[in-house]
Coordinates of C-alpha atoms in Angstrom, one line a residue:
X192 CA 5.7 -51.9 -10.0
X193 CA 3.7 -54.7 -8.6
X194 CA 0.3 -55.4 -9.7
X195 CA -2.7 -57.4 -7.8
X196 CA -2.1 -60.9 -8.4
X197 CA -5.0 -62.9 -9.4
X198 CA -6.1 -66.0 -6.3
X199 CA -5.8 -69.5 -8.1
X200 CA -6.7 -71.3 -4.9
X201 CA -10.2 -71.3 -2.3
X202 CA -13.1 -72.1 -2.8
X203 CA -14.3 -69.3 -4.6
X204 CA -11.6 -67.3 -7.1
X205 CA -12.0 -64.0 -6.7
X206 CA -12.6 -63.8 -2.9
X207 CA -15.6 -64.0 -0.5
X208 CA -18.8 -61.8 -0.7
X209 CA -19.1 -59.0 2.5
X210 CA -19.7 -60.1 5.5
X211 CA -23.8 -60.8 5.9
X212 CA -25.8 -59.6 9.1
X213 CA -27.4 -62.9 10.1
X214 CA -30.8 -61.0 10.3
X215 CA -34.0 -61.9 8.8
X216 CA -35.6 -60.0 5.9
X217 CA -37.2 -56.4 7.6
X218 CA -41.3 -57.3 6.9
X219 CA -42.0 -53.6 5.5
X220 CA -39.5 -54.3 2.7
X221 CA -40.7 -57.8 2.3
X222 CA -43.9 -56.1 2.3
X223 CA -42.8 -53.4 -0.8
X224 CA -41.2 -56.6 -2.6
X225 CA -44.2 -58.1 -2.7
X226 CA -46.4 -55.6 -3.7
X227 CA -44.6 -55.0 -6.1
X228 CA -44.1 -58.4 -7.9
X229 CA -46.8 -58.4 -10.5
X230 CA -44.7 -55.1 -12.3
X231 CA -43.8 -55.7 -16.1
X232 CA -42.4 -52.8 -16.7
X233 CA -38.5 -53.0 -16.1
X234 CA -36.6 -50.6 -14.7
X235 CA -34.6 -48.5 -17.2
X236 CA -30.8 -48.6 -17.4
X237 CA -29.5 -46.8 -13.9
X238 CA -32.8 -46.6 -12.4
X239 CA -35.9 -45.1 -12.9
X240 CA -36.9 -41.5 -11.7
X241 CA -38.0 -42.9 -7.5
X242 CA -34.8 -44.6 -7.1
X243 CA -33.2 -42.0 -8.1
X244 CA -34.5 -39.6 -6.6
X245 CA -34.7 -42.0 -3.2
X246 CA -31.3 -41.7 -3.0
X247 CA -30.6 -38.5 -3.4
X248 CA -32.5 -37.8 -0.7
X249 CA -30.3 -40.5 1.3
X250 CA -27.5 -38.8 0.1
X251 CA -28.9 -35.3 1.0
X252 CA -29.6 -36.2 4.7
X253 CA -25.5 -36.8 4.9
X254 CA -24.7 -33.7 3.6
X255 CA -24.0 -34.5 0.0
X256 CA -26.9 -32.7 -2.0
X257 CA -27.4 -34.1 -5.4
X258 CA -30.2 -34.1 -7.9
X259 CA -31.6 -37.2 -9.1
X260 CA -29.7 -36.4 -12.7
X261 CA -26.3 -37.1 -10.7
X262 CA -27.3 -40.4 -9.6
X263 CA -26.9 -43.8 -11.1
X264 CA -28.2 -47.1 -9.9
X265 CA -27.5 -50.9 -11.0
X266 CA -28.1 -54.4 -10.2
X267 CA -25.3 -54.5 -7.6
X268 CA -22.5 -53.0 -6.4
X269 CA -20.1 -55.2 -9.0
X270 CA -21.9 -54.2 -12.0
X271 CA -21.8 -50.3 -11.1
X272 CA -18.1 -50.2 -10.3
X273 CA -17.8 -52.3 -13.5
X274 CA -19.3 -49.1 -15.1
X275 CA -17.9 -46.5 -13.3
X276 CA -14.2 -48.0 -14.1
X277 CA -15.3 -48.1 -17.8
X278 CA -16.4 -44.4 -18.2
X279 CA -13.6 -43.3 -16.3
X280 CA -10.6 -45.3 -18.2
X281 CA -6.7 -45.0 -16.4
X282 CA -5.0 -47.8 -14.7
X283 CA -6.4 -47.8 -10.8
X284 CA -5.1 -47.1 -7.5
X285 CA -6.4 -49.2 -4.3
X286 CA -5.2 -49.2 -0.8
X287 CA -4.1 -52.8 0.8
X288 CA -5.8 -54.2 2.0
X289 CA -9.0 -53.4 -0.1
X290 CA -12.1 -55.6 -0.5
X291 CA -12.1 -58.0 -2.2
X292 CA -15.0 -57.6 -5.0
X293 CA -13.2 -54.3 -6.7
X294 CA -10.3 -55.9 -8.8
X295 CA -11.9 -58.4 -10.3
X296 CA -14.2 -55.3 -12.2
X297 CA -10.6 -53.4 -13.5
X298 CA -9.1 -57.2 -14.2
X299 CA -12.7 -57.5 -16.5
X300 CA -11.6 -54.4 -18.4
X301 CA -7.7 -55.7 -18.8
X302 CA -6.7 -52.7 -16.5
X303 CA -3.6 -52.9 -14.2
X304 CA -4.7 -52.3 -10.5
X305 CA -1.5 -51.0 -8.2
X306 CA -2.0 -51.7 -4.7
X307 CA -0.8 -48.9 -2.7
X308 CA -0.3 -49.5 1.3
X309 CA -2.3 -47.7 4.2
X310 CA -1.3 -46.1 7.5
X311 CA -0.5 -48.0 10.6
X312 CA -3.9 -46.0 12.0
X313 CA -6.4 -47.2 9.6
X314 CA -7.0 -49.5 6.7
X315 CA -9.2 -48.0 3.5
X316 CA -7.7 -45.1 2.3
X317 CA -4.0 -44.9 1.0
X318 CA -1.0 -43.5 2.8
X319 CA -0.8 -40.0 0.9
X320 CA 3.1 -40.2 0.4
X321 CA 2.8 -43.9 -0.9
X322 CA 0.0 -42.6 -3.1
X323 CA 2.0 -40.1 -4.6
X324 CA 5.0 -42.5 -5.1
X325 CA 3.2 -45.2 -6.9
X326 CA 1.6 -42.8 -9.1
X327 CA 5.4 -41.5 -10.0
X328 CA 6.5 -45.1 -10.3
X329 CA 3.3 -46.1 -12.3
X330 CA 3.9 -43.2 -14.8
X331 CA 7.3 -43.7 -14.9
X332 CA 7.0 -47.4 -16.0
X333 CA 4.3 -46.1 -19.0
X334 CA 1.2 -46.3 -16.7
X335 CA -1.9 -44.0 -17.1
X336 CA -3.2 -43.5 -13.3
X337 CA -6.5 -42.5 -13.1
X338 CA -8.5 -43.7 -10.2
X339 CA -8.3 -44.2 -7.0
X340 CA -11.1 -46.5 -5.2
X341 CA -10.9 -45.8 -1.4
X342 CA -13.6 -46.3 1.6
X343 CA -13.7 -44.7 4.3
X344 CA -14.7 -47.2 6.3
X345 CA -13.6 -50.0 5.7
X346 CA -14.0 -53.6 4.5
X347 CA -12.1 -55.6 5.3
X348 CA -9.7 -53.7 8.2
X349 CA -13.3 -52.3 10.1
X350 CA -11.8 -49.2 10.5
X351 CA -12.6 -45.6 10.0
X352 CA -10.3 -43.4 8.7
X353 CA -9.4 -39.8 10.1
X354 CA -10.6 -37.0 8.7
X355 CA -7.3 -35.6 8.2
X356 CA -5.9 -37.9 7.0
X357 CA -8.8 -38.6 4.1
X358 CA -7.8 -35.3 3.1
X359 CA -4.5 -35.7 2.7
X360 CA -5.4 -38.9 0.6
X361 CA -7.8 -36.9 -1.6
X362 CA -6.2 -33.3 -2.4
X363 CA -2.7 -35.8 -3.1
X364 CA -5.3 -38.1 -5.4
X365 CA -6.7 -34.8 -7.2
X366 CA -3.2 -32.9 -7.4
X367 CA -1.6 -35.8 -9.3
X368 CA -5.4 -35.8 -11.7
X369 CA -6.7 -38.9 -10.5
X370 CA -10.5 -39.3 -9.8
X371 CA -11.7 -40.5 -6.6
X372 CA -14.4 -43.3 -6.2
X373 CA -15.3 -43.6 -2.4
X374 CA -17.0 -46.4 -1.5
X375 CA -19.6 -45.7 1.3
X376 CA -21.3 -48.8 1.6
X377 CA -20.9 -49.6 5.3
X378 CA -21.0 -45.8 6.4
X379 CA -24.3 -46.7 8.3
X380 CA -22.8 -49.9 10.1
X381 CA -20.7 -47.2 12.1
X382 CA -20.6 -48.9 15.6
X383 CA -20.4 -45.7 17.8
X384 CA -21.5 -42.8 15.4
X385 CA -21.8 -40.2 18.5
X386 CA -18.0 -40.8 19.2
X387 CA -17.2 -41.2 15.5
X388 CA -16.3 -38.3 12.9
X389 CA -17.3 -39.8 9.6
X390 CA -16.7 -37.6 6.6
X391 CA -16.8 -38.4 2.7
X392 CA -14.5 -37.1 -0.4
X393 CA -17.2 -35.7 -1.5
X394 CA -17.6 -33.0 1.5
X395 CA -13.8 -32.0 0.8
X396 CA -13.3 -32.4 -3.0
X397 CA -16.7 -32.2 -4.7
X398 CA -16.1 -31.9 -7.8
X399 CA -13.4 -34.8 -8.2
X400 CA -15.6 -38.1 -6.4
X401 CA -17.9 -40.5 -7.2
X402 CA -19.7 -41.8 -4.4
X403 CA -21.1 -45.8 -4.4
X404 CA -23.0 -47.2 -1.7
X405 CA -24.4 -50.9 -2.1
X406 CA -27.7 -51.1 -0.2
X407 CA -26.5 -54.6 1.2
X408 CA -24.1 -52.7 3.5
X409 CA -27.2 -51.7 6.4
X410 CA -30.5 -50.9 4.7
X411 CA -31.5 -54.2 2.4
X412 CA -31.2 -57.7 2.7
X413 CA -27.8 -59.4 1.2
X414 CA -29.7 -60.9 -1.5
X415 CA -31.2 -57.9 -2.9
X416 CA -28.7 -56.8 -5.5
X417 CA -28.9 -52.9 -5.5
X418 CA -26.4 -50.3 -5.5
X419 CA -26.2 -46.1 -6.2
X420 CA -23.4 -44.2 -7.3
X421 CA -23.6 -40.2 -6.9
X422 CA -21.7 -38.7 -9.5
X423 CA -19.9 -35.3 -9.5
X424 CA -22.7 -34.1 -12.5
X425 CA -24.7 -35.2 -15.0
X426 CA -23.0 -34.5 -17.9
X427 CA -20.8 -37.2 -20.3
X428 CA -19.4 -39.6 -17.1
X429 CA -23.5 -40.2 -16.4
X430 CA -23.7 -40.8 -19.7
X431 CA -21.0 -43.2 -20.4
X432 CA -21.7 -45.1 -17.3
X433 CA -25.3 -45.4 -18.4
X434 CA -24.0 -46.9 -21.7
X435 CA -22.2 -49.5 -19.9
X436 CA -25.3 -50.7 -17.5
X437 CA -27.1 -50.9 -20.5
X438 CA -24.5 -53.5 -22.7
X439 CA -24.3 -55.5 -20.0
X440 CA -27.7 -55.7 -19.0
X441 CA -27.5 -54.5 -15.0
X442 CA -30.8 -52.8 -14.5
X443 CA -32.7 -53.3 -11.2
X444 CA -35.4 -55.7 -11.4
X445 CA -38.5 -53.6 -10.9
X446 CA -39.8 -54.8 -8.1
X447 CA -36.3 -55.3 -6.5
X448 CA -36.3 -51.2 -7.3
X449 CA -39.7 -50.4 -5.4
X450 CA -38.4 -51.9 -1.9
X451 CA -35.0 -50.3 -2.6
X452 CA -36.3 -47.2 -2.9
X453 CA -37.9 -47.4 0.2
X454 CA -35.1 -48.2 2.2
X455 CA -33.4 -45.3 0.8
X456 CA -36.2 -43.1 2.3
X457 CA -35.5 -44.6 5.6
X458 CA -38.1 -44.9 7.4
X459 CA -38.9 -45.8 10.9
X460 CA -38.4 -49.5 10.5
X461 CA -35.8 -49.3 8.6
X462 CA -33.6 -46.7 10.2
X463 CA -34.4 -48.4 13.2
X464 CA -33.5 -52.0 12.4
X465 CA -30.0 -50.5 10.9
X466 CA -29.5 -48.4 13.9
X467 CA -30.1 -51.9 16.1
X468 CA -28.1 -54.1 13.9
X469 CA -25.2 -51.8 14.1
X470 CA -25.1 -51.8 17.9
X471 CA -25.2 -55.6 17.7
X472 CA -22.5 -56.2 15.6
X473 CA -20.6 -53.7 17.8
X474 CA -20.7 -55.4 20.5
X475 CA -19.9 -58.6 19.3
X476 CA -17.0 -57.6 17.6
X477 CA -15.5 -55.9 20.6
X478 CA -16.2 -59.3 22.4
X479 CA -14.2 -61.0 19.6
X480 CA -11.8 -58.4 19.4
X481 CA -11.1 -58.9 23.1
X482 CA -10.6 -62.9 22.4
X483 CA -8.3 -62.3 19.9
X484 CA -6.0 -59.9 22.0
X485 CA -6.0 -62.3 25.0
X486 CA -4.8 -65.0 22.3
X487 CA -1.6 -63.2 21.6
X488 CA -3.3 -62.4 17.8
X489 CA -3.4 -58.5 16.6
X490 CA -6.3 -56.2 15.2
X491 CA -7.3 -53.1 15.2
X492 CA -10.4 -52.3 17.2
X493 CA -13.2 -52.8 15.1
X494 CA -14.9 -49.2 14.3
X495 CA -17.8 -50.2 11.7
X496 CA -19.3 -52.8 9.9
X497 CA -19.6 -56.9 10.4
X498 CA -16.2 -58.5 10.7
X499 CA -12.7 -58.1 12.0
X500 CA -9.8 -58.0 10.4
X501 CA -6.7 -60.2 12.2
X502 CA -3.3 -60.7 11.8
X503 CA -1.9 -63.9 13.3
X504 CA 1.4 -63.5 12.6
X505 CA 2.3 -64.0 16.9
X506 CA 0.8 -67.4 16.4
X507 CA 3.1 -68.5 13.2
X508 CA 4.5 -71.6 16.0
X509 CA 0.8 -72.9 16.4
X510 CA -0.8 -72.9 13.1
X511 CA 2.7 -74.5 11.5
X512 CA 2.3 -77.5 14.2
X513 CA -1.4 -76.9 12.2
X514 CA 0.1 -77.6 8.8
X515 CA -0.6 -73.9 7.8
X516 CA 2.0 -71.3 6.8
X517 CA 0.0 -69.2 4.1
X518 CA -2.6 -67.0 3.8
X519 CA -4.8 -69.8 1.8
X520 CA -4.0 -72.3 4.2
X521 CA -5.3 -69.7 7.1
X522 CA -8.3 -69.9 5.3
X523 CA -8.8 -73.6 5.3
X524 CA -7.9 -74.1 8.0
X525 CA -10.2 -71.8 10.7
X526 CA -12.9 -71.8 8.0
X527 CA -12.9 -75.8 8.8
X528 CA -12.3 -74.7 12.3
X529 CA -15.0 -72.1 12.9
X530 CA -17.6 -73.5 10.8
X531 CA -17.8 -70.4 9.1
X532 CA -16.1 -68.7 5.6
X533 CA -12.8 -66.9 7.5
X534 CA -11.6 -65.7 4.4
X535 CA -7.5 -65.1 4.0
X536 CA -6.1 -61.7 3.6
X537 CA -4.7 -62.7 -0.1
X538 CA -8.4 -62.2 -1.1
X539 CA -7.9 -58.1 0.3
X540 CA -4.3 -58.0 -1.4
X541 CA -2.4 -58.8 1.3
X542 CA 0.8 -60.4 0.9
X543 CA 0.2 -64.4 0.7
X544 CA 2.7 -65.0 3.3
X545 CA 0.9 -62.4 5.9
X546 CA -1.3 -64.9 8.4
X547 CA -4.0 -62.5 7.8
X548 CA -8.1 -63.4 8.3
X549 CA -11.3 -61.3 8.3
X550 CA -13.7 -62.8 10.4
X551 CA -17.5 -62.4 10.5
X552 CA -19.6 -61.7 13.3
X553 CA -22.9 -62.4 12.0
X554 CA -22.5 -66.4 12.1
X555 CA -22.1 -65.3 16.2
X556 CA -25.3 -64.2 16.3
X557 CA -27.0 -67.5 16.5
X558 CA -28.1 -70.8 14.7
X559 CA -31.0 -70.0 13.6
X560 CA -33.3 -67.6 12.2
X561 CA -34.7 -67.4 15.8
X562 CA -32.0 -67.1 17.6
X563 CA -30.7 -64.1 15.7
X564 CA -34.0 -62.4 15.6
X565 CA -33.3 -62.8 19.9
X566 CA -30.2 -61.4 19.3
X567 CA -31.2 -58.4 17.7
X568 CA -34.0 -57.4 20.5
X569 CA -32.5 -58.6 24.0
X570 CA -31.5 -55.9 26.0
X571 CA -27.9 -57.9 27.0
X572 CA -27.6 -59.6 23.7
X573 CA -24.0 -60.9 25.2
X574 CA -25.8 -62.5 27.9
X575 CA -27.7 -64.8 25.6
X576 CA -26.4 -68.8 25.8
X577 CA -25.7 -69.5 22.0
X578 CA -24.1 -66.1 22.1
X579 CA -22.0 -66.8 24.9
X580 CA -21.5 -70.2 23.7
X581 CA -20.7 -69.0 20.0
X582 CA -17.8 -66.4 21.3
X583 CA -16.5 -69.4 23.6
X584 CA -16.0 -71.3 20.6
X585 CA -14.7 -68.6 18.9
X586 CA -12.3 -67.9 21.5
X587 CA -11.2 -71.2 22.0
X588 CA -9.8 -71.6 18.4
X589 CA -7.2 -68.9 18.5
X590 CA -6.1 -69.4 22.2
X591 CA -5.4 -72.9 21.4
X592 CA -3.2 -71.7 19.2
X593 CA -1.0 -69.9 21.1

């Protein structure tokens, strides 16, 4: 059985950090930062009682009711899967491709990770016959499966995966006695939610998933490390999760904690400037999308968050007469090319051979702070000149290409 094979090449070894929205910092969070700032007190290990209970009211207005008690919080969403791996124990299950930030936390706690590979339809959540095969192959070679990380949708693949067939994923996790962690953080980057049927684990096996949503995703700057789990109870996997946080020290700062919470509440602003951001990002990534397909390259149509997810392979001929022929040299070379981090799929768990790239939308936004800002209140935010300007360029590097 093949394990996840650790990158010893890039500019950064354990992959790139999600894709950020090119937005400046919302003023009414700036504003609860700030007022904030002179608290001593710090925040205890997985949050004090208004996180908490913050997000489960998020949690609440998505249909997942949960008390305060069932909810854990930590310095970022590394730290908490960190945690949540550790309490759990097992070898883990992740689809491939899977972002790139959750192997590093099982290769931390010398656990095997087992790649497992995900329908043509989607990326995010496992093919439920693969599933159930690499948990008989894993057991079979002495292996303890135990958890499955999934998200429904997706970084890095942008997609969204059908209800049906999360289901499928989840009663074949369950049935084989695996927990589920679903990762939910770019649930409210959804481009077109009114066209879009979003559902969690946690709707369709309660009592078996563990929910983790980083803020960073839509409702807090990509600097503010803050992330929530909702756990399936409060009884000894709170506890043993809360014992972890503690040794390694990932309690929210405290004012960090005060602005967090309000974005959890969602308030005008904040609802408001997701809700916007979202429908930018959508409609730059179709535009990008659209450049890609005319270049001869493949992708799925983006369905939610900040970045594509491309496979190049139909342009092997140009980027060879390039000098590249890997994943890692992909990277390299359009990250030189774009002027922006185009991170290979070998970071996700692709195969190093697959000409595979996610690509960020946010650095299409514009140059400056300005110009983004622009971006996110015109009314034809393709219309804009640096916008048109920064897809041209965009466009121009993979139909050369071809």
């Amino acid at each position: 059985m093949r394990r996840t094979a650790a990158e010893d090449r890039g500019p950064v070894r354990y992959g790139p950090p999600a894709p950020e929205p090119g937005l400046p910092v919302l003023p009414e969070l700036a504003a609860a930062l700030a007022a904030a700032a002179d608290r001593t007190e710090p925040e205890p290990p997985g949050g004090g009682a208004a996180l908490r209970d913050a997000a489960a009211g998020y949690w609440a207005r998505r249909g997942l009711r949960c008390g305060p008690d069932e909810v854990v919080a930590a310095a970022g969403a590394g730290p908490l899967l960190f945690a949540l791996l550790a309490a759990h124990g097992g070898d883990v299950l992740v689809p491939r491709p899977c972002p790139a930030w959750w192997t590093p936390q099982a290769r931390l706690l010398g656990r095997p990770a087992y790649h497992v590979p995900t329908p043509a339809e989607c990326g995010g959540v496992p093919d439920p016959y693969a599933l159930l095969e690499t948990v008989r192959r894993v057991r079979a070679e002495g292996g303890r499966p135990g958890l499955l990380l999934l998200s429904v949708a997706d970084d890095p693949t942008a997609t969204i995966a059908p209800p049906e067939l999360l289901r499928e994923a989840c009663e074949a996790a369950v049935a084989e006695g695996l927990h589920v962690v679903s990762d939910e953080t770019w649930r409210d980057t959804v481009h077109r939610p009114h066209e879009t049927v979003l559902l969690s684990p946690a709707e369709m096996c309660p009592g078996h998933v563990t929910v983790l949503s980083d803020l960073r995703g839509a409702l807090a700057p990509t600097s503010w490390p803050v992330a929530v789990a909702r756990l399936p109870g409060s009884g000894p996997l709170r506890a043993r999760a809360l014992d972890v946080l503690a040794a390694i020290g990932a309690a929210v700062a405290g004012p960090l904690a005060n602005a967090a919470a309000l974005a959890l509440t969602e308030p005008d602003p904040v609802a408001v400037r997701a809700r916007r951001a979202a429908v930018l990002h959508a409609g730059i990534a179709a535009a990008a999308h659209r450049a890609l397909l005319e270049s001869g390259a493949l992708a799925r149509p983006p369905q939610a968050g900040r970045h594509l997810y491309a496979d190049l392979e139909p342009l092997r001929a140009g980027l060879a007469a390039r000098g590249v022929s890997d994943a890692m040299e992909l990277e390299e070379y359009l990250t030189a090319r774009l002027g922006a981090p185009a991170p290979g799929g070998h970071r996700f768990g692709d195969e190093l051979d697959a000409l595979r790239v996610r690509l960020a939308t946010g650095p299409l936004l514009g140059a400056t702070p300005g110009q983004r800002l622009e971006s996110l209140t015109a009314v034809d935010p393709l219309g804009l000149p640096h916008i048109g300007e920064a897809l041209s360029i965009f466009g121009e590097a993979f139909a050369e290409l071809g």
